[in-house]
XYZ file of N, CA and C in Angstrom:
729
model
N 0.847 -1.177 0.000
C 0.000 0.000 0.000
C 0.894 1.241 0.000
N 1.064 2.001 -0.974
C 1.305 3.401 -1.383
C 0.474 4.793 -0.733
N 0.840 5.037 0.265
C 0.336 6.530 0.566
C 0.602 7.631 -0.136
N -0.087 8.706 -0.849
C 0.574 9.890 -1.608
C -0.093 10.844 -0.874
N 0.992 11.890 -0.479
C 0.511 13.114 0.735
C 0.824 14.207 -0.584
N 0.043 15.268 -0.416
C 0.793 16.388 -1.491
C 1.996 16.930 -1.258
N 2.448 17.291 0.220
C 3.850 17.462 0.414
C 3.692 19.119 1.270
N 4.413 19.317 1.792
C 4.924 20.702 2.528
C 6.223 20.990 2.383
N 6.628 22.155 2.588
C 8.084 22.362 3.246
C 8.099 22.284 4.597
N 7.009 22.733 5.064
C 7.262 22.163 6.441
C 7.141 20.711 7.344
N 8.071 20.696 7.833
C 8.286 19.368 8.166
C 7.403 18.617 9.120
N 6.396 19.049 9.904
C 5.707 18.311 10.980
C 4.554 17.381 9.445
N 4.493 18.268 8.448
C 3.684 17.549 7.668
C 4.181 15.927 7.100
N 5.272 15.991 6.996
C 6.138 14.694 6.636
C 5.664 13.902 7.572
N 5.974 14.768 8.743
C 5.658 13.592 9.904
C 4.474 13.234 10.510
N 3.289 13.554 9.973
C 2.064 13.648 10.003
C 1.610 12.605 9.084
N 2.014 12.485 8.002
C 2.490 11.771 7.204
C 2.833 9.888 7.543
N 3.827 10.155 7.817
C 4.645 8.989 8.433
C 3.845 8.343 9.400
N 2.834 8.991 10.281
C 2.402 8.497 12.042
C 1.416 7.853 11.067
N 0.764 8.431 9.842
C -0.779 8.161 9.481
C 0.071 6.456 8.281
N 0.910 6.636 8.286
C 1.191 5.638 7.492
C 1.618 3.952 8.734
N 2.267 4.579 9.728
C 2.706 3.524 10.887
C 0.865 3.099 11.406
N 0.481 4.285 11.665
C -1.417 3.804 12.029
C -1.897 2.436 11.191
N -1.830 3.234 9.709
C -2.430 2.289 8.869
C -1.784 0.413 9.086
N -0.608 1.072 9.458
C 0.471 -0.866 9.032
C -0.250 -1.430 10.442
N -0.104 -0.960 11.656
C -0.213 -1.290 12.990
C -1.716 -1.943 12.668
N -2.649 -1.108 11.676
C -4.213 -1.880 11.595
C -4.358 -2.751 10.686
N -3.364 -3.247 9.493
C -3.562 -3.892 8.886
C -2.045 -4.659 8.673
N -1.982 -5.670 9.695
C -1.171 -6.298 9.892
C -0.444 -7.031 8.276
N 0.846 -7.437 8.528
C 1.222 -7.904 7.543
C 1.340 -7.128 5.483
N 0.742 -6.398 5.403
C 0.788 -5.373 4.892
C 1.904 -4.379 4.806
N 2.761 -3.974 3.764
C 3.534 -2.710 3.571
C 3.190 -2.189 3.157
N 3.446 -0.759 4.432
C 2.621 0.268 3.575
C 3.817 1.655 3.777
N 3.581 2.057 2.790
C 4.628 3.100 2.286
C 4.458 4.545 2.150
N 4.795 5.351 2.821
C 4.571 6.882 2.660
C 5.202 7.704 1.664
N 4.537 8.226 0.453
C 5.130 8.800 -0.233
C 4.386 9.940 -0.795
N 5.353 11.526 -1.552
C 4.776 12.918 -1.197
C 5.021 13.401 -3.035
N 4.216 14.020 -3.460
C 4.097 14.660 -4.529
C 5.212 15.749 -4.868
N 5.281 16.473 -3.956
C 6.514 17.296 -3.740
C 7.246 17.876 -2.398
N 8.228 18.115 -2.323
C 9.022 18.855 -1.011
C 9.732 17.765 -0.039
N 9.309 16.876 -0.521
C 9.480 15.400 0.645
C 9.500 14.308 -0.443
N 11.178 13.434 -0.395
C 11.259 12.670 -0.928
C 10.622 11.299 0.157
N 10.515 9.788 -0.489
C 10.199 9.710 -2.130
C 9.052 9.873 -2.789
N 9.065 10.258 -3.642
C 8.107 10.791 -4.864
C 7.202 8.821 -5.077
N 6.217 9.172 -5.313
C 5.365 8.319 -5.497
C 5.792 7.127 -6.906
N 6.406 8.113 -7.893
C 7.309 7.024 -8.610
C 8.326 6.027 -8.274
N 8.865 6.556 -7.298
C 10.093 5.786 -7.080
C 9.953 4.594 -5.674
N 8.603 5.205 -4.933
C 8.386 4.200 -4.033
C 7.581 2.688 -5.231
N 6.983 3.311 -6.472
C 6.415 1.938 -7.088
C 7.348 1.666 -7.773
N 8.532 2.140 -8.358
C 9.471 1.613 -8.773
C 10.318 0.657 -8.493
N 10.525 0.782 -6.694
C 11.229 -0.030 -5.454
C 10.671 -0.940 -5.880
N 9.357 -0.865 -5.530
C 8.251 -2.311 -5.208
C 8.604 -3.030 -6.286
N 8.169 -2.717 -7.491
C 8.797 -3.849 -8.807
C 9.958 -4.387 -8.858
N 11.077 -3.547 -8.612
C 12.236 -3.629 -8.378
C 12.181 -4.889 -7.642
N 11.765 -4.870 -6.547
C 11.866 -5.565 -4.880
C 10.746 -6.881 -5.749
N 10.354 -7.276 -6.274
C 9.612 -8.495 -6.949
C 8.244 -8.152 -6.851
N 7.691 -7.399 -6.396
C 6.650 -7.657 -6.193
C 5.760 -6.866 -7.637
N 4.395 -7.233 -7.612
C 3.596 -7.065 -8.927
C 1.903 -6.275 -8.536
N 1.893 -6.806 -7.268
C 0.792 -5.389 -7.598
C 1.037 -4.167 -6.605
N 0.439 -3.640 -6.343
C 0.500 -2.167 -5.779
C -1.131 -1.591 -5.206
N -1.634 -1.184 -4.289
C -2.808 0.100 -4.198
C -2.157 1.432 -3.456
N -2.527 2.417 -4.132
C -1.872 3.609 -3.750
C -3.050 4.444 -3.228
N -2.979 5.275 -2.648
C -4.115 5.962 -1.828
C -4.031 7.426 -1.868
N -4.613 8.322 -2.665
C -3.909 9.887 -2.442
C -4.697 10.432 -0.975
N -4.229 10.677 -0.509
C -4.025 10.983 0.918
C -4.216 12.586 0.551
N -5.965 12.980 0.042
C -6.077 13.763 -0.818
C -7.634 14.171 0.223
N -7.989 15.364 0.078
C -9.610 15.529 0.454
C -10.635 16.309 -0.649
N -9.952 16.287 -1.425
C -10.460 16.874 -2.720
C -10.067 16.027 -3.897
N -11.055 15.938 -5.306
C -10.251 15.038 -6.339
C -9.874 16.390 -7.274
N -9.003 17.395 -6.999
C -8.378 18.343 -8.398
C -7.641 18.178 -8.934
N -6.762 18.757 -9.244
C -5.310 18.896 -10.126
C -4.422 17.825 -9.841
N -4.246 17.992 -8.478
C -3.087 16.802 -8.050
C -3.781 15.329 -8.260
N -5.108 14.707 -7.864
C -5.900 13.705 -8.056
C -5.606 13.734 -9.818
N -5.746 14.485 -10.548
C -6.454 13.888 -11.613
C -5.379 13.888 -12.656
N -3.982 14.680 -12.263
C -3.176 14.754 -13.201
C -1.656 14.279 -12.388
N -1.314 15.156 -11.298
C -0.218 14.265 -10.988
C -0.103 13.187 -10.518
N -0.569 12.485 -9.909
C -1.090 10.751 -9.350
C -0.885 10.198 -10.866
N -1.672 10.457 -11.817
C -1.569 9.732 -12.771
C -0.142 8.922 -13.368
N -0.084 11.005 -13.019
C 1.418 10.915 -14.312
C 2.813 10.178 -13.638
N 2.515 10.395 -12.203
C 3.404 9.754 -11.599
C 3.679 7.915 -11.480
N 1.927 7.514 -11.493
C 2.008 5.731 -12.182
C 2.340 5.612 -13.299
N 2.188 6.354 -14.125
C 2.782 6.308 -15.909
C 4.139 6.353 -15.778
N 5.276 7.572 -15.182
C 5.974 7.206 -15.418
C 6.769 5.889 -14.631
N 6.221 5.397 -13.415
C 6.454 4.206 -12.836
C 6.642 3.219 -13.879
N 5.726 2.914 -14.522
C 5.326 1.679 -15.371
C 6.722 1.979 -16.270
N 6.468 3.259 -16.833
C 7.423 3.560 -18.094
C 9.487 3.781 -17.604
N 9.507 3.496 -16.734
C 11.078 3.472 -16.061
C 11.516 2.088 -15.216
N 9.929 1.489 -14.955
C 10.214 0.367 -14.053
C 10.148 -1.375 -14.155
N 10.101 -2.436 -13.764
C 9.326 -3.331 -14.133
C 8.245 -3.429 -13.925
N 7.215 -4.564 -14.630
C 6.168 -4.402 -14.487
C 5.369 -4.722 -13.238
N 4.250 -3.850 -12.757
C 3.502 -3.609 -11.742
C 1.987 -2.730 -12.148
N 1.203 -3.891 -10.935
C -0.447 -3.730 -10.951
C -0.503 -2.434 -10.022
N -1.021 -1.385 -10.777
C -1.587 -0.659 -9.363
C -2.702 0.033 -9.680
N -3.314 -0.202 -8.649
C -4.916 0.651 -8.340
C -5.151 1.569 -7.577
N -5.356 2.717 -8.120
C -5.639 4.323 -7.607
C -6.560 4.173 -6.617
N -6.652 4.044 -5.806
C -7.863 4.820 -4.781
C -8.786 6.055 -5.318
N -10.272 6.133 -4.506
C -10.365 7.558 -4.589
C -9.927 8.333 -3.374
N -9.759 9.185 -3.352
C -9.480 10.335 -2.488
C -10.203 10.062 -0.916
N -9.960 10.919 0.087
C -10.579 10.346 0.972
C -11.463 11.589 1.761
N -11.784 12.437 0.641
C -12.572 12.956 0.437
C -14.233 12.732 0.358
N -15.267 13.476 -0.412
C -16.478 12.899 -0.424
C -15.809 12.241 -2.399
N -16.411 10.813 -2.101
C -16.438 10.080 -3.158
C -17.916 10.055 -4.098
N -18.778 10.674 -3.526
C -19.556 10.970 -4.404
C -20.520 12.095 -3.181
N -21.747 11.858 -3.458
C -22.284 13.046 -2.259
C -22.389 13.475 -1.214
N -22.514 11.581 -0.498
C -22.173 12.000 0.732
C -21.009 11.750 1.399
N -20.708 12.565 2.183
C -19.444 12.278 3.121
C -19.462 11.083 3.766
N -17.789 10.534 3.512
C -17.832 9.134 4.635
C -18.063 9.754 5.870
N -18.693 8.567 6.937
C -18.946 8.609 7.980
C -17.699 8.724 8.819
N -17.574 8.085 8.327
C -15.418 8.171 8.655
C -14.261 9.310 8.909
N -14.655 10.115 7.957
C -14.712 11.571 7.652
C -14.977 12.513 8.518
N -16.154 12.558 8.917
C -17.187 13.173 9.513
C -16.395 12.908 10.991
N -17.047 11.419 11.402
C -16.160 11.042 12.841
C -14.843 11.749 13.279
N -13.902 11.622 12.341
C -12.569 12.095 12.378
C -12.866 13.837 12.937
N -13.377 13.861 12.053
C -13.483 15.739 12.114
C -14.013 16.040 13.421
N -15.430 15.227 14.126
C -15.483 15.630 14.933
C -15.160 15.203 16.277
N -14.057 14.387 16.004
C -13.311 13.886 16.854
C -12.089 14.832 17.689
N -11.732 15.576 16.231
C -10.679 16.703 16.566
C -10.957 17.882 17.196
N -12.739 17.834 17.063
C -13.209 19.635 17.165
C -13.768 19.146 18.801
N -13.778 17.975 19.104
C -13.955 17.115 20.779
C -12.741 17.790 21.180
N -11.593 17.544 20.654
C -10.441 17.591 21.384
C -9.908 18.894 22.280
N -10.570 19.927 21.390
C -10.204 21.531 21.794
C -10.998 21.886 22.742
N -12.160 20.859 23.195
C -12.964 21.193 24.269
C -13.686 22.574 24.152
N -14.121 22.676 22.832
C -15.111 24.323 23.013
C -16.281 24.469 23.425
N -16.694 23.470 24.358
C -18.349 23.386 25.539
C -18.873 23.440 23.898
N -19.811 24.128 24.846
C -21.360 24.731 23.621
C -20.405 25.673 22.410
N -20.970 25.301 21.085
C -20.624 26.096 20.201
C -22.444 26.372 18.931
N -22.417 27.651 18.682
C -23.873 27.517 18.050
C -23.396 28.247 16.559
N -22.523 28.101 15.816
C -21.990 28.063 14.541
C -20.474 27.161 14.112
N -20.535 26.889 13.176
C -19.138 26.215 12.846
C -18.683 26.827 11.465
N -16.987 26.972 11.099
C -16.394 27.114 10.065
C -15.566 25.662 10.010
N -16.336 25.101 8.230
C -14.895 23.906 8.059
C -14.122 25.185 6.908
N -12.637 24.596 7.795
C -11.551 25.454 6.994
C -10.730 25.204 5.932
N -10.293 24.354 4.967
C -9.682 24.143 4.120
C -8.266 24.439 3.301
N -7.886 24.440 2.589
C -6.533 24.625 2.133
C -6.863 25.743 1.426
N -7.492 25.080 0.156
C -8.267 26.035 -0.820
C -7.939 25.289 -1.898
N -8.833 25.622 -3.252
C -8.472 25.118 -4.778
C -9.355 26.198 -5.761
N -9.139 26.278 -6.451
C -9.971 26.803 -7.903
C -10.533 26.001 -8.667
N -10.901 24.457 -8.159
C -11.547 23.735 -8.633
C -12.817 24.044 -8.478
N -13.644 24.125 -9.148
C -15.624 24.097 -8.893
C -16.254 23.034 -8.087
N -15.770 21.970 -8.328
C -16.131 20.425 -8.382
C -15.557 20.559 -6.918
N -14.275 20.634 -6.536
C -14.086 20.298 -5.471
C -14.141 21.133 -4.460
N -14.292 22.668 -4.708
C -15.147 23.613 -3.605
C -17.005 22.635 -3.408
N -16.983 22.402 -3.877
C -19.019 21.859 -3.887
C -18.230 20.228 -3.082
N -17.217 19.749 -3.247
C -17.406 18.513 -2.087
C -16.868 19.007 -1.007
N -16.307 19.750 -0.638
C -15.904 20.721 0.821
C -16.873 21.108 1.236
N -18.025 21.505 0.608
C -19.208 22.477 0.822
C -20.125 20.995 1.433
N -20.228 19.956 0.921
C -21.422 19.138 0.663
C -20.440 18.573 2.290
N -19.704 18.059 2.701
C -18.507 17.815 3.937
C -19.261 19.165 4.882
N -18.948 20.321 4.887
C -19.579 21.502 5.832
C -21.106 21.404 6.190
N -21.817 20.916 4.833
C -23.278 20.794 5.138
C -23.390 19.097 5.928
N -22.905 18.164 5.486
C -22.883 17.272 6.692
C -22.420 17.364 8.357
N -21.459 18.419 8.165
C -21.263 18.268 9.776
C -21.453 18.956 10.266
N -22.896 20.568 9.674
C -23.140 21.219 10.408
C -24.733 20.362 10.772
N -25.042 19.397 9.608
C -26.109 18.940 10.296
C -26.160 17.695 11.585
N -24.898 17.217 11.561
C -24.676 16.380 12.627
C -24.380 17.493 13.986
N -24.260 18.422 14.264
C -24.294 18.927 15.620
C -25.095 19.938 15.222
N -26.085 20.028 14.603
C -27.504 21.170 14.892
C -27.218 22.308 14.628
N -26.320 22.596 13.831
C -25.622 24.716 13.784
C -25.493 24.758 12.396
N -25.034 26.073 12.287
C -24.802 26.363 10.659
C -23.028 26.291 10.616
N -22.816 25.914 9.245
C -21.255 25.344 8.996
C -21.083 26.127 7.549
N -20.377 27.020 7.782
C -19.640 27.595 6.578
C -18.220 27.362 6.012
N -18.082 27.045 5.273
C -16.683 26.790 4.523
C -15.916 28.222 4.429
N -14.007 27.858 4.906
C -13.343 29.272 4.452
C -12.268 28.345 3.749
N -10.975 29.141 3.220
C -10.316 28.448 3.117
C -8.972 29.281 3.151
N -7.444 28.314 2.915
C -6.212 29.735 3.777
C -5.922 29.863 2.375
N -6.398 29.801 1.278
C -6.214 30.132 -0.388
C -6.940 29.685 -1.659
N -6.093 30.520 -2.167
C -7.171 29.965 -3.581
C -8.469 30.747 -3.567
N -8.940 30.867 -2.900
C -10.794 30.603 -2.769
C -11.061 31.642 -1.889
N -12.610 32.340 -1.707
C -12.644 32.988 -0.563
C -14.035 32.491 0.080
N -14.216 32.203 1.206
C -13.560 33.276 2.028
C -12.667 32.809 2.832
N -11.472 33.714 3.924
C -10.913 33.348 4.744
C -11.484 33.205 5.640
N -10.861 32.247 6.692
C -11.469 31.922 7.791
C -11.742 32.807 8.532
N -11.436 33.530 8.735
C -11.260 34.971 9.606
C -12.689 35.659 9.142
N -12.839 35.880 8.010
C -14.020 36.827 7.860
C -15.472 35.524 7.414
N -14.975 34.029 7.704
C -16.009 33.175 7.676
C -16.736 33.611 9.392
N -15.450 33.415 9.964
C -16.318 33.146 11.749
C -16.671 34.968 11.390
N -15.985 35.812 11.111
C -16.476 37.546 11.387
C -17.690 37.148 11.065
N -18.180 37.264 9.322
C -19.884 36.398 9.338
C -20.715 35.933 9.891
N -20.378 35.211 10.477
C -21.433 34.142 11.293
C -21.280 35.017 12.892
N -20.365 35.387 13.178
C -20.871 36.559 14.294
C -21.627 37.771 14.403
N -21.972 38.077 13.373
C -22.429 39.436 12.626
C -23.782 38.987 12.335
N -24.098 37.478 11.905
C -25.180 36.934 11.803
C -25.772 36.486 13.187
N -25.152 36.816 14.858
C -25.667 36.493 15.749
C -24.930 35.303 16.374
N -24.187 34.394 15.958
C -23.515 33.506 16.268
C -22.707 34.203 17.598
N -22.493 33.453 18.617
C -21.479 34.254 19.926
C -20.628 33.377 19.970
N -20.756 31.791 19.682
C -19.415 31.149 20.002
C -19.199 29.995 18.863
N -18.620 30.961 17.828
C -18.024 29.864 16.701
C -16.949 28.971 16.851
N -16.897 27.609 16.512
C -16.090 26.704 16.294
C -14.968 26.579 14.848
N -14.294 26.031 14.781
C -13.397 25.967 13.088
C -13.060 24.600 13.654
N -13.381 23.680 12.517
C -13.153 22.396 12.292
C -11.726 22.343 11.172
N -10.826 21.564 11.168
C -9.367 21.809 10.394
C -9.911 21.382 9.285
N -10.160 20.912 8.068
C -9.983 20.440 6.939
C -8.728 19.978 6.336
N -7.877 19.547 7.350
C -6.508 19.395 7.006
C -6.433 17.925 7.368
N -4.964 16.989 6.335
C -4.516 16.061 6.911
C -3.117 16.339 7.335
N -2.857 17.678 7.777
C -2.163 17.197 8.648
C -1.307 19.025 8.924
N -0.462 19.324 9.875
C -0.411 20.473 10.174
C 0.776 21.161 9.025
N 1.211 22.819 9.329
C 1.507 23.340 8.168
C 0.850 24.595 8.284
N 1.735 25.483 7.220
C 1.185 27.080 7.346
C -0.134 27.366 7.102
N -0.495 26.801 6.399
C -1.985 26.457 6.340
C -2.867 26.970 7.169
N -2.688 25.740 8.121
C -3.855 25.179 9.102
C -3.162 26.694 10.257
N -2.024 27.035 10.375
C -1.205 28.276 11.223
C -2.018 29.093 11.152
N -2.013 30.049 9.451
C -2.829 31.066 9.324
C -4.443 30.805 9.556
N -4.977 29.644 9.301
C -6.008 29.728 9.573
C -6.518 29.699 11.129
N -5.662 29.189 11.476
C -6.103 29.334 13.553
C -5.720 30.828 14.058
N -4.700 31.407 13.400
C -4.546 32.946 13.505
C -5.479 33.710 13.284
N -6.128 33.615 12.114
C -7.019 34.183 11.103
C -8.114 33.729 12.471
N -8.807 32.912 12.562
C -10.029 32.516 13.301
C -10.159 32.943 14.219
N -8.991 32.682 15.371
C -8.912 33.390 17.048
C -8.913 34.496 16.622
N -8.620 35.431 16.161
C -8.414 36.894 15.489
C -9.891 37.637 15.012
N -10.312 36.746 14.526
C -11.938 36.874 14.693
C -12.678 36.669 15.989
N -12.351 36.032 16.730
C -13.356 35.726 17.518
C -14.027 34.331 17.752
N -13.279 33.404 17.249
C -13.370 32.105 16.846
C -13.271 31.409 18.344
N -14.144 30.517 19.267
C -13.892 30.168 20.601
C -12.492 28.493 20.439
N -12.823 28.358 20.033
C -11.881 26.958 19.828
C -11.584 26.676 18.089
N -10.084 26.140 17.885
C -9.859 25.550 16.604
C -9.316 24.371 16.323
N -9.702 23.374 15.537
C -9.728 21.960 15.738
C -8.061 21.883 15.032
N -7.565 20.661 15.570
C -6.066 20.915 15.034
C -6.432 19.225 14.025
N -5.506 19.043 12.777
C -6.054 18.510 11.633
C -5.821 17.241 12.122
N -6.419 16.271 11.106
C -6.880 15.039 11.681
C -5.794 13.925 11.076
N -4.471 14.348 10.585
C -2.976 13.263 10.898
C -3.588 11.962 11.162
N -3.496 11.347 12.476
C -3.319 10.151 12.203
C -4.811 9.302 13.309
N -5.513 10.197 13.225
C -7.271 10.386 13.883
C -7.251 8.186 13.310
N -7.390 8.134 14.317
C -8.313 6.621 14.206
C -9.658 6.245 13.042
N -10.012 7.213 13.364
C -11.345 7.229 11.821
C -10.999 7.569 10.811
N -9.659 8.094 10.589
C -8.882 8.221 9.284
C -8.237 7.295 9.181
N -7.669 6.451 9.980
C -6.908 5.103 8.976
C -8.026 4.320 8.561
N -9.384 4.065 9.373
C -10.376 3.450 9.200
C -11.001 3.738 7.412
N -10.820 5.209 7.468
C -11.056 5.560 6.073
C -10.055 5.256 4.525
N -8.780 5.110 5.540
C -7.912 4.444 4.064
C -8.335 3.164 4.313
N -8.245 2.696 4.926
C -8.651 1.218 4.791
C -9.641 0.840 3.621
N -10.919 1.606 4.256
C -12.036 1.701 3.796
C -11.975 2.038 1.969
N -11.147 2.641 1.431
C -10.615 3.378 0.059
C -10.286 2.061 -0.634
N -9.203 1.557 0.112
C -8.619 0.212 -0.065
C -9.145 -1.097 -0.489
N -10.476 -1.258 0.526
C -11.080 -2.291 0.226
C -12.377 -2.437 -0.493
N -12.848 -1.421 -0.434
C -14.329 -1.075 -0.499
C -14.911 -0.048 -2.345
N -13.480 0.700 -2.232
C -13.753 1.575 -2.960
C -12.730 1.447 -4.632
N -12.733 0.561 -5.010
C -11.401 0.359 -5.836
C -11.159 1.776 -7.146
N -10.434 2.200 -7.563
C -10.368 2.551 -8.821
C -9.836 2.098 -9.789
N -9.399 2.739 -11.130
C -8.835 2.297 -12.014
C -7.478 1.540 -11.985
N -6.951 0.260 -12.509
C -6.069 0.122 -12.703
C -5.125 0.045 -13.519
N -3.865 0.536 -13.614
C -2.915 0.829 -14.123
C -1.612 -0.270 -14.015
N -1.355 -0.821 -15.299
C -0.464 -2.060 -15.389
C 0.790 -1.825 -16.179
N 1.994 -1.871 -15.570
C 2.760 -1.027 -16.188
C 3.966 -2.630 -16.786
């Protein structure tokens, strides 16, 4: 099993990374499973399926360790099994989808995780929520962030607005300003992150700065997230690629 993280320069993300990859092996015994990053953090997703062929073996499932399917889902993942196949011996591998919403509704898995993390910050009563995000200029994948916010504002009874720390607006900062202005007194921010980074920084800056009562820190190596690669793994297959 192939993990693909998009990558940081900052380093707790590597290692956010790594814990969510030791989670996964520790739950699925006997299994190798391999952490590998799109950019900033070697190895590159080619060269961990390259090993594997190398090393005898013939099939592969890789998992983008993704919460959106955009740019990186649909073009670098690809290009990175293509050139595997095309530099390496031959090897089976099957894409995952994302561990994102795979079609409308959000995994339960998902959901759990998230509000597993926004448990953790202990914010008592909260009567609005912001999920916060990275950001993209995708259409498609702002509307599964959105369709993720509308599930987990209906699982705790409040309204849930999406911000994000780019790309996209709005920022988190003037998501919770909003929803205070709309009457809200003690907003929550749920992370939309797998894993920490300037990101998820500015956005807890951005939020407390508003007025934000608690901010969920991202969901790394959350128990209902290995449950969810798993779940990708077994349940959810994609295309395969035979190189």
């Amino acid at each position: 099993m192939v993990l693909v993280a998009h990558g940081s320069r900052d380093p707790r993300a590597a290692d956010a990374t790594r814990a969510l990859a030791r989670a996964v092996s520790a739950a699925r015994p006997g299994t190798q499973v391999l952490a590998s990053w799109l950019d900033h953090t070697e190895p590159g997703p080619t060269q961990v399926l390259r090993d594997l062929a190398e090393a005898g073996h013939r099939r592969a499932v890789l998992v983008p360790l993704l919460l959106t399917a955009a740019y990186h889902n649909r073009v670098d993942i690809p290009a990175a099994v293509a050139e595997a196949a095309r530099s390496g011996p031959p090897l089976a591998v099957r894409v995952t989808d994302v561990l994102g919403p795979a079609g409308d509704t959000p995994d339960a898995a998902l959901l759990a995780g998230l509000s597993r993390r926004l448990g953790e910050t202990g914010p008592g009563h909260f009567d609005a929520l912001v999920l916060a995000a990275a950001g993209t200029r995708d259409a498609r994948a702002r509307r599964s962030v959105g369709r993720v916010a509308d599930a987990l504002g209906s699982q705790f009874g409040v309204p849930c607005r999406v911000a994000y720390a780019s790309a996209a607006p709005p920022l988190a900062g003037v998501a919770v300003s909003r929803l205070r202005a709309s009457g809200a007194r003690r907003v929550a921010v749920s992370a939309y992150f797998l894993a920490p980074g300037l990101f998820h920084d500015a956005v807890a800056d951005a939020a407390r700065g508003a007025g934000a009562v608690a901010v969920a820190a991202p969901l790394t190596d959350a128990p209902e997230l290995v449950q969810l690669v798993l779940r990708r793994v077994d349940d959810r297959p994609g295309p395969a690629s035979t190189g």
